[in-house]
């Protein structure tokens, strides 16, 4: 008991400290994976508060990247990685901060940095919950690969899992979650392909605190382009798309203050992306950042995949306008050229390209996840319980089974915690596993009453409580169900547990002998258990003591 209270307090303390520290960036989770020399730090240039993953993952090994790759310009977040040589699937479970919205941006970043001294670039898969997210592969040891997704979560949990695909050991450098406004972007799941701040100089990038969502805007350039900029503030503009596409989430002013334009006035601007067999969503952002003379005109046409998408478009002075184009792969090409009457070349300030992702495979029902997560923490269960309990189906947690009816989220239908060294009471969280049919808690050191909430589990068909230290009277409703055959109830080997008031009276008539068990603290054994003892608890020592008790009667 005392142990549980301590554990609970410790968890509370950890939760509180995480809350306090993340207050600078509400709605942010920022994890420096594999960080060992300190529990946390604040990144100097971004002021983002990073914590180590040591307390949130029990598997994997922390490594430093090779000193050769620890260059001056390399962000601290990439100095360490956590690698996962064991197991096919390893998962981080991010519990989203309490927030008004369940739209999340999740970003995982990877830099190999020859952390294992093998000079061998691995390739592996990343999953979000039950769904394949992407493959992670590298061009070279110092390339930073970033995977980012914007989606509407069905629960507070974001399970990010790395899958070993037999092409090297999975690892990860950084994991970040940002809560977005619920109406930001489209309602689709958006997997980031590119997010460019055009006109930005090389080697710089823009993110938090300039971008309050911590979107990362990277420079992009072409030999045929010229960079232009202003020091003036660029306002957020009015959306040029309808509200059914969600709120347009404009880039910050600092991104809009720079733009690219063709070096040669009469030239066109072109960008190409490989989309594969996916839909794409392109957000183009424009603002005029040069004060035009009376005789100057900047006007252009925008072609998407060869078709005129917007004709005679003129950006507004120091105000952002957005154009959203949606279509299907395998290619996306954007061509922008000036109209005949335009005296100035076209300009583009920023661009985002997303692909849709099929995250249709649902995660386990949230109430079941909450319940099983609590059960895991209350009893300190040490199994390889990672990621979502029921999904992907082939990787459902050891010791539980789920129902997968296709449409709704999977539910936990059976739980086997037999011989799992459970101590303390039967946790009320068990009663939140509403679809449970089979519950095996046998051969543990559970104490206290058989709680009446178990009788509220309407689908329960098998309840095994044998071989514990439970006491009191089994709730009548459970006994009724057991007697009429709708519940298979086993409760032998609980010295102090009776099936009815009467059976209790008859056993209490005998002598009660107090004993001390090294495991469970002080508790009381009834001498009448000798019969259960002989067949069930021979090895534990408890039985030996109780037979001594009986002999001494
Ligand atoms: C590594 O690959 C990236 C992406 O292709 C490239 O930008 C970078 O220049 C490469 N670095 C080295 C050292 O080859
Ligand atoms: C600009 O492009 C036009 C048409 O391609 C070409 O005739 C002209 O020489 C170019 N000017 C410069 C300065 O490159
Ligand atoms: C592309 O997706 C469509 C619909 O999802 C599917 O029918 C088609 O086979 C896919 N093509 C390829 C090349 O994967
Ligand atoms: C702009 O590009 C389109 C598509 O390539 C082309 O049809 C059109 O003639 C171009 N317009 C000008 C003014 O160059
Ligand atoms: C999404 O993936 C699931 C399988 O995971 C498949 O059954 C479903 O048809 C896919 N939906 C789309 C729109 O591709
Ligand atoms: C889950 O199902 C498998 C296969 O039917 C079975 O072997 C296993 O005992 C079940 N586990 C539980 C906890 O019910
Ligand atoms: C339940 O777990 C115990 C201990 O791990 C195992 O011996 C037993 O076979 C399991 N029961 C089922 C139905 O899977
Ligand atoms: C068994 O008893 C329970 C509780 O009294 C009742 O809800 C259930 O319908 C009964 N089942 C059968 C098969 O009689």
XYZ file of C-alpha atoms and ligand atoms in Angstrom:
665
model
C 0.000 0.000 0.000
C 2.605 2.480 1.143
C 4.525 1.700 -2.018
C 1.570 2.651 -4.205
C 0.997 5.904 -2.410
C 4.665 6.729 -2.825
C 4.550 5.809 -6.502
C 1.436 7.905 -6.989
C 3.036 10.868 -5.222
C 6.171 10.482 -7.269
C 4.137 10.497 -10.460
C 2.220 13.519 -9.302
C 5.501 15.250 -8.574
C 6.834 14.384 -12.022
C 3.639 15.569 -13.694
C 3.719 18.807 -11.729
C 7.325 19.519 -12.548
C 6.664 18.830 -16.222
C 3.758 21.279 -16.057
C 5.742 23.973 -14.314
C 8.581 23.763 -16.775
C 6.460 23.693 -19.877
C 4.568 26.798 -18.858
C 6.754 28.947 -21.067
C 5.438 27.014 -24.034
C 1.908 25.899 -23.239
C 0.837 22.980 -25.399
C 4.407 21.934 -26.183
C 6.113 18.633 -25.454
C 9.791 18.723 -26.436
C 11.920 15.659 -25.864
C 15.634 15.321 -26.441
C 15.880 11.556 -26.910
C 18.859 9.862 -25.314
C 19.816 12.908 -23.226
C 21.614 11.594 -20.148
C 23.906 14.200 -18.649
C 21.042 16.394 -17.449
C 17.283 15.960 -17.116
C 16.390 19.073 -19.099
C 17.628 22.333 -20.579
C 16.401 25.409 -22.394
C 17.634 25.754 -25.951
C 19.369 29.112 -26.196
C 18.283 30.224 -29.628
C 14.664 29.052 -29.512
C 14.038 29.159 -25.733
C 12.302 25.791 -26.150
C 12.487 23.723 -22.997
C 13.698 20.174 -23.767
C 13.440 17.253 -21.383
C 15.221 13.930 -21.456
C 13.243 10.837 -22.459
C 14.729 8.844 -19.587
C 11.516 8.979 -17.538
C 9.087 8.270 -20.335
C 10.581 5.216 -22.001
C 11.922 2.079 -20.415
C 13.507 0.523 -23.485
C 16.357 1.527 -25.774
C 19.905 2.694 -25.184
C 21.221 6.215 -25.037
C 24.207 7.072 -27.254
C 26.311 10.090 -28.065
C 26.884 10.764 -31.754
C 30.479 10.578 -32.935
C 32.600 13.617 -32.059
C 33.323 14.142 -35.744
C 29.678 15.098 -36.264
C 29.313 17.297 -33.183
C 30.011 20.451 -35.109
C 29.700 24.018 -33.902
C 26.414 24.567 -35.699
C 24.748 21.317 -34.690
C 21.874 21.820 -32.271
C 22.275 20.188 -28.888
C 19.144 18.076 -29.486
C 21.157 16.023 -32.000
C 24.134 15.291 -29.767
C 22.419 12.181 -28.377
C 20.139 9.531 -29.768
C 18.188 6.661 -28.266
C 18.557 3.448 -30.224
C 16.385 0.359 -30.016
C 18.385 -2.798 -30.673
C 15.765 -4.941 -28.862
C 12.278 -5.719 -30.093
C 10.507 -5.081 -33.377
C 8.433 -2.195 -32.071
C 9.408 0.470 -29.551
C 7.095 3.322 -28.688
C 6.936 6.686 -27.039
C 3.578 7.622 -25.583
C 3.109 11.371 -25.501
C 0.290 12.466 -23.246
C -0.906 15.702 -24.790
C -1.101 18.673 -22.461
C -4.571 19.557 -21.272
C -5.696 21.836 -24.020
C -8.755 23.127 -25.738
C -7.853 21.422 -28.987
C -7.009 17.909 -30.072
C -5.264 19.002 -33.250
C -1.607 18.170 -32.890
C 1.571 18.744 -34.812
C 3.917 15.843 -34.098
C 7.510 15.986 -35.309
C 10.220 13.363 -35.038
C 13.798 14.160 -36.032
C 16.707 11.869 -36.702
C 20.417 12.347 -37.261
C 22.563 9.217 -37.376
C 25.924 10.864 -36.647
C 27.579 7.418 -36.631
C 26.448 7.028 -33.006
C 27.182 3.290 -33.084
C 30.565 3.568 -34.826
C 29.326 1.255 -37.566
C 29.293 3.787 -40.412
C 26.130 2.098 -41.563
C 22.979 4.081 -42.297
C 19.881 2.298 -40.968
C 16.410 2.329 -42.484
C 13.288 1.787 -40.429
C 9.598 2.684 -40.199
C 7.774 5.144 -38.016
C 4.150 4.648 -36.964
C 1.655 6.975 -35.406
C -0.631 4.836 -33.280
C -1.826 1.934 -35.388
C -0.945 3.614 -38.660
C 2.124 3.531 -40.813
C 3.492 7.074 -40.950
C 6.645 6.898 -43.044
C 9.971 5.214 -43.698
C 13.029 6.834 -42.205
C 16.181 6.686 -44.329
C 19.321 8.738 -44.703
C 21.553 10.085 -47.476
C 24.550 10.464 -45.205
C 25.636 10.464 -41.556
C 24.995 14.154 -40.937
C 21.652 14.530 -42.665
C 18.820 15.557 -40.350
C 15.646 13.743 -41.353
C 12.457 15.290 -40.059
C 8.985 13.728 -40.125
C 6.094 15.975 -39.302
C 2.372 15.396 -39.268
C -0.669 17.506 -38.390
C -3.715 15.512 -37.357
C -6.804 15.456 -35.214
C -6.243 13.022 -32.393
C -8.986 10.740 -31.174
C -7.434 10.622 -27.706
C -4.952 12.460 -25.498
C -2.281 9.925 -26.386
C 0.079 10.159 -29.319
C 1.921 6.860 -29.666
C 4.999 7.275 -31.822
C 6.514 3.881 -32.580
C 9.692 2.874 -34.377
C 9.599 -0.423 -36.240
C 12.646 -2.474 -37.030
C 12.344 -3.568 -40.669
C 15.541 -5.656 -40.675
C 17.576 -2.855 -42.253
C 19.412 -1.608 -39.214
C 18.642 -0.504 -35.674
C 15.956 2.182 -35.283
C 16.910 5.307 -33.333
C 15.560 8.782 -32.704
C 17.038 12.188 -31.851
C 14.128 14.521 -31.087
C 10.397 14.168 -30.529
C 8.056 17.157 -30.365
C 4.321 17.663 -29.995
C 2.588 21.022 -30.440
C -1.099 21.631 -29.820
C -2.574 23.681 -32.680
C -5.830 25.613 -32.805
C -8.625 23.198 -33.582
C -9.491 24.975 -36.836
C -5.921 25.423 -38.055
C -5.289 23.981 -41.507
C -7.557 21.428 -43.103
C -9.347 18.678 -41.271
C -7.364 16.075 -43.185
C -4.261 14.453 -41.796
C -1.379 16.420 -43.278
C 2.069 14.955 -43.628
C 4.648 17.633 -44.273
C 6.656 17.453 -47.481
C 8.164 20.947 -47.525
C 7.840 24.229 -45.681
C 9.959 26.984 -47.189
C 10.613 30.542 -46.199
C 11.644 31.852 -49.609
C 14.242 34.585 -49.661
C 15.638 33.471 -46.332
C 19.389 33.170 -46.319
C 20.961 29.714 -46.204
C 21.721 28.074 -42.896
C 19.059 30.039 -41.066
C 15.644 28.781 -40.186
C 12.598 30.267 -38.508
C 10.653 28.516 -35.771
C 9.489 29.229 -32.208
C 9.265 31.841 -30.732
C 8.758 33.673 -34.050
C 6.269 31.019 -35.070
C 3.945 30.433 -32.144
C 3.092 26.913 -33.384
C 6.789 26.130 -33.788
C 6.456 25.290 -37.445
C 9.954 25.121 -38.874
C 10.459 27.311 -41.958
C 13.563 26.417 -43.958
C 15.374 28.420 -46.579
C 15.099 27.335 -50.184
C 16.792 28.876 -53.132
C 17.466 28.477 -56.810
C 20.233 29.848 -59.004
C 17.612 31.612 -61.085
C 16.116 33.414 -58.100
C 16.924 36.630 -56.339
C 16.180 37.310 -52.675
C 14.299 40.430 -51.680
C 13.238 41.594 -48.239
C 11.774 44.399 -46.175
C 12.263 45.427 -42.563
C 8.608 46.438 -42.273
C 5.986 44.307 -40.558
C 3.797 42.140 -42.802
C 0.236 41.760 -41.550
C -1.696 38.548 -41.435
C -4.085 38.687 -44.304
C -7.611 37.733 -45.017
C -8.126 34.222 -46.217
C -8.711 33.805 -49.910
C -10.132 30.340 -49.318
C -13.464 29.410 -47.841
C -13.928 28.439 -44.236
C -14.590 24.801 -45.103
C -10.838 24.521 -45.548
C -10.231 25.536 -41.960
C -8.506 28.576 -40.628
C -5.559 29.734 -42.663
C -2.652 29.757 -40.298
C -0.456 32.477 -41.689
C 3.292 32.409 -41.439
C 4.764 34.929 -39.010
C 5.789 38.347 -40.293
C 9.470 37.424 -40.253
C 8.802 34.690 -42.808
C 6.736 37.001 -45.015
C 9.331 39.786 -44.929
C 11.526 37.850 -47.354
C 10.621 36.579 -50.797
C 12.146 35.064 -53.893
C 11.714 36.479 -57.329
C 13.228 35.457 -60.693
C 16.635 36.991 -61.261
C 15.522 37.870 -64.766
C 12.269 39.851 -64.862
C 10.834 37.937 -67.746
C 11.554 34.490 -66.313
C 9.057 32.215 -64.619
C 9.373 30.505 -61.229
C 8.928 26.774 -61.012
C 8.883 24.227 -58.190
C 8.322 20.489 -58.412
C 7.496 17.860 -55.819
C 7.133 14.119 -55.955
C 3.842 13.212 -54.298
C 3.476 9.518 -55.038
C 0.048 7.982 -54.871
C -1.276 10.653 -52.523
C -3.327 13.798 -52.471
C -1.459 17.038 -51.955
C -2.293 20.323 -50.276
C -0.199 23.335 -51.249
C -0.347 26.576 -49.322
C 1.274 29.473 -51.176
C 1.749 32.721 -49.274
C 2.244 36.082 -50.964
C 2.819 39.632 -49.782
C 4.148 42.597 -51.731
C 7.227 43.775 -49.877
C 8.419 46.485 -52.262
C 6.744 49.869 -52.426
C 5.646 50.055 -56.057
C 5.915 53.262 -58.065
C 2.834 54.554 -59.845
C 4.019 53.087 -63.127
C 4.888 49.667 -61.706
C 2.672 46.608 -61.723
C 3.326 43.184 -60.225
C 0.791 40.712 -61.555
C 1.152 37.030 -62.279
C -0.502 33.762 -63.229
C -0.241 30.612 -61.147
C -0.323 27.251 -62.905
C -0.674 24.002 -60.954
C 0.211 20.836 -62.835
C -0.088 22.702 -66.117
C -3.519 24.216 -65.468
C -4.138 27.880 -64.837
C -5.046 28.016 -61.143
C -5.131 31.754 -60.505
C -4.975 34.456 -63.189
C -3.801 38.049 -62.861
C -2.912 37.748 -59.196
C -1.454 40.794 -57.456
C -0.106 40.490 -53.932
C -1.166 43.153 -51.385
C 1.374 45.529 -49.936
C 2.576 44.248 -46.536
C -0.415 41.962 -46.164
C -0.351 38.188 -46.523
C -2.602 36.449 -49.012
C -2.894 32.706 -49.217
C -3.723 30.376 -52.047
C -4.522 26.749 -51.373
C -4.379 24.148 -54.115
C -5.525 20.562 -53.658
C -4.973 17.692 -56.054
C -3.551 14.237 -56.574
C -0.043 12.950 -57.248
C 2.205 11.473 -58.451
C 3.594 14.948 -59.283
C 3.043 18.472 -58.198
C 4.472 21.271 -60.281
C 3.836 24.927 -59.686
C 4.681 27.464 -62.359
C 4.339 31.200 -61.834
C 4.932 33.752 -64.592
C 4.178 37.414 -64.924
C 1.328 38.644 -67.068
C 2.142 40.640 -70.163
C 1.241 43.963 -68.562
C 3.240 43.294 -65.405
C 6.395 45.382 -65.117
C 7.783 43.338 -62.246
C 8.547 39.624 -61.972
C 6.401 37.383 -59.757
C 7.311 36.816 -56.135
C 6.654 34.080 -53.557
C 7.215 34.565 -49.831
C 6.478 31.125 -48.404
C 5.180 27.729 -49.379
C 3.961 24.650 -47.554
C 3.344 21.302 -49.228
C 1.538 18.489 -47.430
C 0.401 15.044 -48.453
C -2.608 13.389 -46.940
C -2.029 10.355 -44.760
C -4.427 7.560 -44.099
C -4.659 7.336 -40.318
C -7.994 5.573 -40.511
C -6.997 2.652 -38.333
C -8.349 3.709 -34.935
C -6.471 3.416 -31.659
C -7.904 1.616 -28.665
C -10.924 3.264 -27.016
C -9.581 6.048 -24.825
C -11.381 4.938 -21.623
C -9.792 1.495 -21.966
C -6.364 3.063 -22.535
C -6.750 5.315 -19.483
C -7.767 2.304 -17.401
C -4.946 0.032 -18.533
C -2.342 2.816 -18.264
C -3.442 3.389 -14.659
C -3.396 -0.339 -13.935
C 0.117 -0.505 -15.381
C 1.336 2.327 -13.191
C -0.508 1.377 -9.987
C 0.923 -2.136 -10.009
C 4.250 -1.125 -11.524
C 3.823 -3.738 -14.249
C 7.160 -4.415 -15.855
C 6.095 -6.043 -19.105
C 6.914 -4.673 -22.510
C 3.664 -2.715 -22.522
C 4.324 0.038 -25.064
C 2.352 2.090 -27.493
C -1.322 1.489 -28.044
C -2.642 -1.573 -26.151
C -4.637 -3.120 -29.018
C -3.008 -1.827 -32.201
C -1.461 -2.703 -34.547
C -3.247 -5.980 -33.963
C -0.096 -8.061 -34.421
C 1.556 -6.070 -31.612
C -1.206 -5.919 -29.028
C 0.064 -6.007 -25.461
C 1.085 -9.222 -23.885
C -1.605 -10.625 -21.602
C -4.576 -8.877 -23.119
C -6.878 -9.453 -26.028
C -9.094 -6.987 -27.831
C -12.162 -6.894 -30.026
C -11.758 -5.388 -33.465
C -15.134 -4.818 -35.010
C -13.805 -2.840 -37.941
C -15.668 0.430 -37.553
C -15.222 1.586 -33.965
C -12.046 1.682 -31.900
C -10.759 -1.646 -30.528
C -11.799 -2.573 -26.968
C -9.965 -4.614 -24.378
C -11.926 -7.818 -23.832
C -9.571 -9.948 -21.788
C -6.806 -9.295 -19.316
C -4.516 -11.892 -17.828
C -2.427 -10.582 -14.939
C -1.916 -13.965 -13.374
C 1.384 -14.362 -11.465
C 2.342 -10.738 -12.080
C 3.370 -9.823 -8.515
C 0.402 -7.501 -8.060
C 0.108 -6.067 -4.564
C -2.471 -3.834 -2.891
C -6.179 -3.675 -3.630
C -8.033 -4.548 -6.800
C -7.778 -1.202 -8.556
C -11.021 0.650 -9.345
C -9.617 1.259 -12.840
C -10.468 -2.363 -13.634
C -14.129 -1.364 -13.585
C -13.460 1.060 -16.454
C -12.620 -1.829 -18.775
C -16.291 -1.892 -19.680
C -16.083 -4.539 -22.400
C -14.000 -7.007 -20.438
C -15.111 -10.628 -20.617
C -12.154 -12.426 -19.102
C -10.201 -11.222 -16.070
C -7.465 -13.291 -14.482
C -5.852 -11.829 -11.359
C -4.833 -15.166 -9.882
C -1.617 -15.897 -7.983
C -0.745 -12.409 -6.853
C -0.666 -10.722 -3.464
C -3.851 -8.705 -3.761
C -5.448 -7.712 -0.465
C -8.712 -6.153 0.682
C -12.281 -6.762 -0.401
C -13.505 -8.128 -3.663
C -14.950 -4.813 -4.799
C -18.582 -4.578 -5.802
C -17.652 -2.637 -8.947
C -16.634 -5.949 -10.504
C -20.305 -6.907 -10.624
C -20.950 -3.892 -12.863
C -18.816 -5.413 -15.612
C -21.766 -6.749 -17.548
C -19.828 -8.790 -20.105
C -17.575 -10.519 -17.582
C -17.739 -14.298 -18.078
C -14.549 -15.437 -16.324
C -13.170 -13.969 -13.097
C -10.185 -15.685 -11.547
C -9.109 -14.374 -8.140
C -7.450 -17.540 -6.858
C -4.293 -17.476 -4.789
C -4.366 -13.951 -3.359
C -4.860 -12.486 0.115
C -8.308 -11.082 -0.534
C -10.679 -10.886 2.406
C -14.303 -10.253 3.305
C -17.375 -11.448 1.516
C -17.736 -11.770 -2.229
C -20.425 -9.342 -3.463
C -23.790 -11.069 -3.703
C -24.295 -10.034 -7.315
C -21.103 -11.796 -8.353
C -22.079 -14.917 -6.415
C -25.513 -14.856 -8.081
C -23.942 -14.749 -11.494
C -21.566 -17.505 -10.509
C -24.393 -19.665 -9.153
C -26.571 -19.354 -12.244
C -23.646 -20.152 -14.520
C -23.270 -16.776 -16.305
C -19.905 -16.152 -14.595
C -17.067 -18.584 -14.035
C -15.755 -17.368 -10.687
C -12.673 -18.839 -8.983
C -11.530 -17.549 -5.632
C -9.866 -20.416 -3.790
C -6.582 -19.818 -2.048
C -7.678 -16.570 -0.416
C -7.510 -17.488 3.265
C -9.820 -14.698 4.423
C -12.341 -14.663 1.624
C -15.825 -16.056 2.051
C -18.584 -16.611 -0.444
C -21.332 -15.537 1.983
C -22.026 -14.171 5.453
C -22.661 -17.682 6.710
C -19.481 -19.225 5.419
C -17.564 -16.341 7.014
C -19.159 -16.903 10.403
C -18.223 -20.526 10.432
C -14.608 -19.779 9.619
C -14.316 -16.895 12.093
C -15.359 -19.272 14.844
C -11.883 -20.723 14.504
C -8.811 -18.961 15.747
C -7.238 -16.018 13.968
C -3.476 -16.065 13.930
C -1.518 -12.946 13.076
C 1.547 -13.487 10.961
C 4.040 -11.272 9.255
C 4.891 -11.711 5.636
C 8.030 -10.147 4.372
C 6.331 -9.255 1.112
C 2.980 -7.800 1.919
C 3.552 -6.398 5.394
C 1.447 -7.352 8.377
C -1.684 -9.298 7.570
C -3.908 -11.853 9.099
C -4.317 -15.451 8.070
C -7.154 -17.718 8.968
C -6.179 -21.168 9.993
C -9.008 -22.684 7.990
C -7.180 -22.202 4.722
C -5.129 -25.299 5.129
C -7.088 -27.114 2.416
C -6.564 -24.367 -0.201
C -2.998 -24.126 0.920
C -2.113 -27.658 0.175
C -3.038 -27.388 -3.462
C -2.151 -23.843 -4.271
C 0.317 -22.006 -2.101
C 2.876 -24.648 -1.310
C 5.852 -22.758 -2.622
C 5.186 -19.357 -1.155
C 5.882 -20.207 2.476
C 2.587 -18.716 3.615
C 1.128 -22.141 3.675
C 3.826 -23.592 5.813
C 3.260 -20.926 8.418
C -0.471 -21.401 8.475
C -0.132 -25.116 8.981
C 2.129 -24.397 11.914
C -0.633 -22.134 13.174
C -3.170 -24.860 12.880
C -0.990 -27.351 14.604
C -0.531 -24.983 17.481
C -4.304 -24.761 18.011
C 24.039 14.948 -46.588
O 22.808 14.848 -47.288
C 22.051 16.049 -47.304
C 20.725 15.751 -47.958
O 20.886 15.114 -49.173
C 22.830 17.136 -48.022
O 22.110 18.344 -48.019
C 24.159 17.338 -47.325
O 24.962 18.257 -48.050
C 24.913 16.021 -47.199
N 26.080 16.230 -46.370
C 27.223 15.675 -46.642
C 28.323 15.947 -45.686
O 27.392 14.989 -47.641
C 16.378 37.478 -69.437
O 15.635 36.504 -70.138
C 15.373 36.835 -71.502
C 14.448 35.770 -72.070
O 14.821 34.494 -71.675
C 16.702 36.918 -72.221
O 16.488 37.299 -73.545
C 17.606 37.938 -71.522
O 18.887 37.960 -72.125
C 17.741 37.633 -70.048
N 18.461 38.711 -69.396
C 19.478 38.504 -68.588
C 20.120 39.711 -67.987
O 19.856 37.359 -68.293
C -3.103 4.459 -55.894
O -4.240 4.535 -55.036
C -5.426 4.032 -55.625
C -6.585 4.320 -54.679
O -6.185 4.328 -53.350
C -5.238 2.543 -55.894
O -6.394 2.032 -56.484
C -4.042 2.361 -56.811
O -3.790 0.977 -57.002
C -2.806 3.018 -56.249
N -1.733 2.960 -57.212
C -0.498 2.619 -56.901
C 0.497 2.640 -58.013
O -0.172 2.311 -55.752
C 3.211 31.512 -68.640
O 3.315 30.103 -68.641
C 2.278 29.429 -69.331
C 2.427 27.965 -69.111
O 3.724 27.531 -69.409
C 2.304 29.834 -70.792
O 1.238 29.199 -71.477
C 2.178 31.340 -70.909
O 2.333 31.722 -72.242
C 3.213 32.049 -70.064
N 2.921 33.451 -70.077
C 3.877 34.340 -70.276
C 3.447 35.757 -70.265
O 5.044 34.029 -70.445
C -6.909 3.500 -45.222
O -6.265 2.324 -44.771
C -7.133 1.278 -44.416
C -6.306 0.123 -43.910
O -5.413 0.538 -42.957
C -7.961 0.881 -45.624
O -8.870 -0.125 -45.261
C -8.719 2.089 -46.143
O -9.396 1.749 -47.324
C -7.771 3.228 -46.450
N -8.527 4.411 -46.810
C -8.188 5.160 -47.848
C -9.054 6.349 -48.105
O -7.225 4.903 -48.561
C -5.755 -14.109 -26.279
O -6.049 -14.892 -27.426
C -5.101 -15.912 -27.680
C -5.459 -16.541 -29.000
O -6.838 -16.831 -29.064
C -5.103 -16.902 -26.521
O -4.136 -17.889 -26.752
C -4.764 -16.156 -25.232
O -4.871 -17.015 -24.141
C -5.701 -15.009 -25.030
N -5.237 -14.237 -23.901
C -6.071 -13.760 -22.986
C -5.470 -12.937 -21.921
O -7.260 -13.972 -23.038
C -2.425 -16.315 -18.092
O -1.089 -16.047 -17.693
C -0.484 -17.147 -17.029
C 0.853 -16.671 -16.497
O 1.542 -15.942 -17.452
C -0.370 -18.300 -17.998
O 0.204 -19.403 -17.349
C -1.761 -18.678 -18.477
O -1.675 -19.663 -19.468
C -2.466 -17.461 -19.075
N -3.847 -17.799 -19.379
C -4.354 -17.603 -20.589
C -5.765 -17.983 -20.774
O -3.716 -17.127 -21.517
C -27.652 -14.712 -13.668
O -27.804 -13.781 -12.616
C -27.547 -12.419 -13.000
C -27.585 -11.571 -11.734
O -28.689 -11.885 -10.941
C -28.550 -12.004 -14.029
O -28.322 -10.660 -14.430
C -28.414 -12.921 -15.227
O -29.367 -12.587 -16.205
C -28.569 -14.380 -14.807
N -28.216 -15.203 -15.953
C -28.821 -16.333 -16.203
C -28.299 -17.100 -17.388
O -29.738 -16.724 -15.551
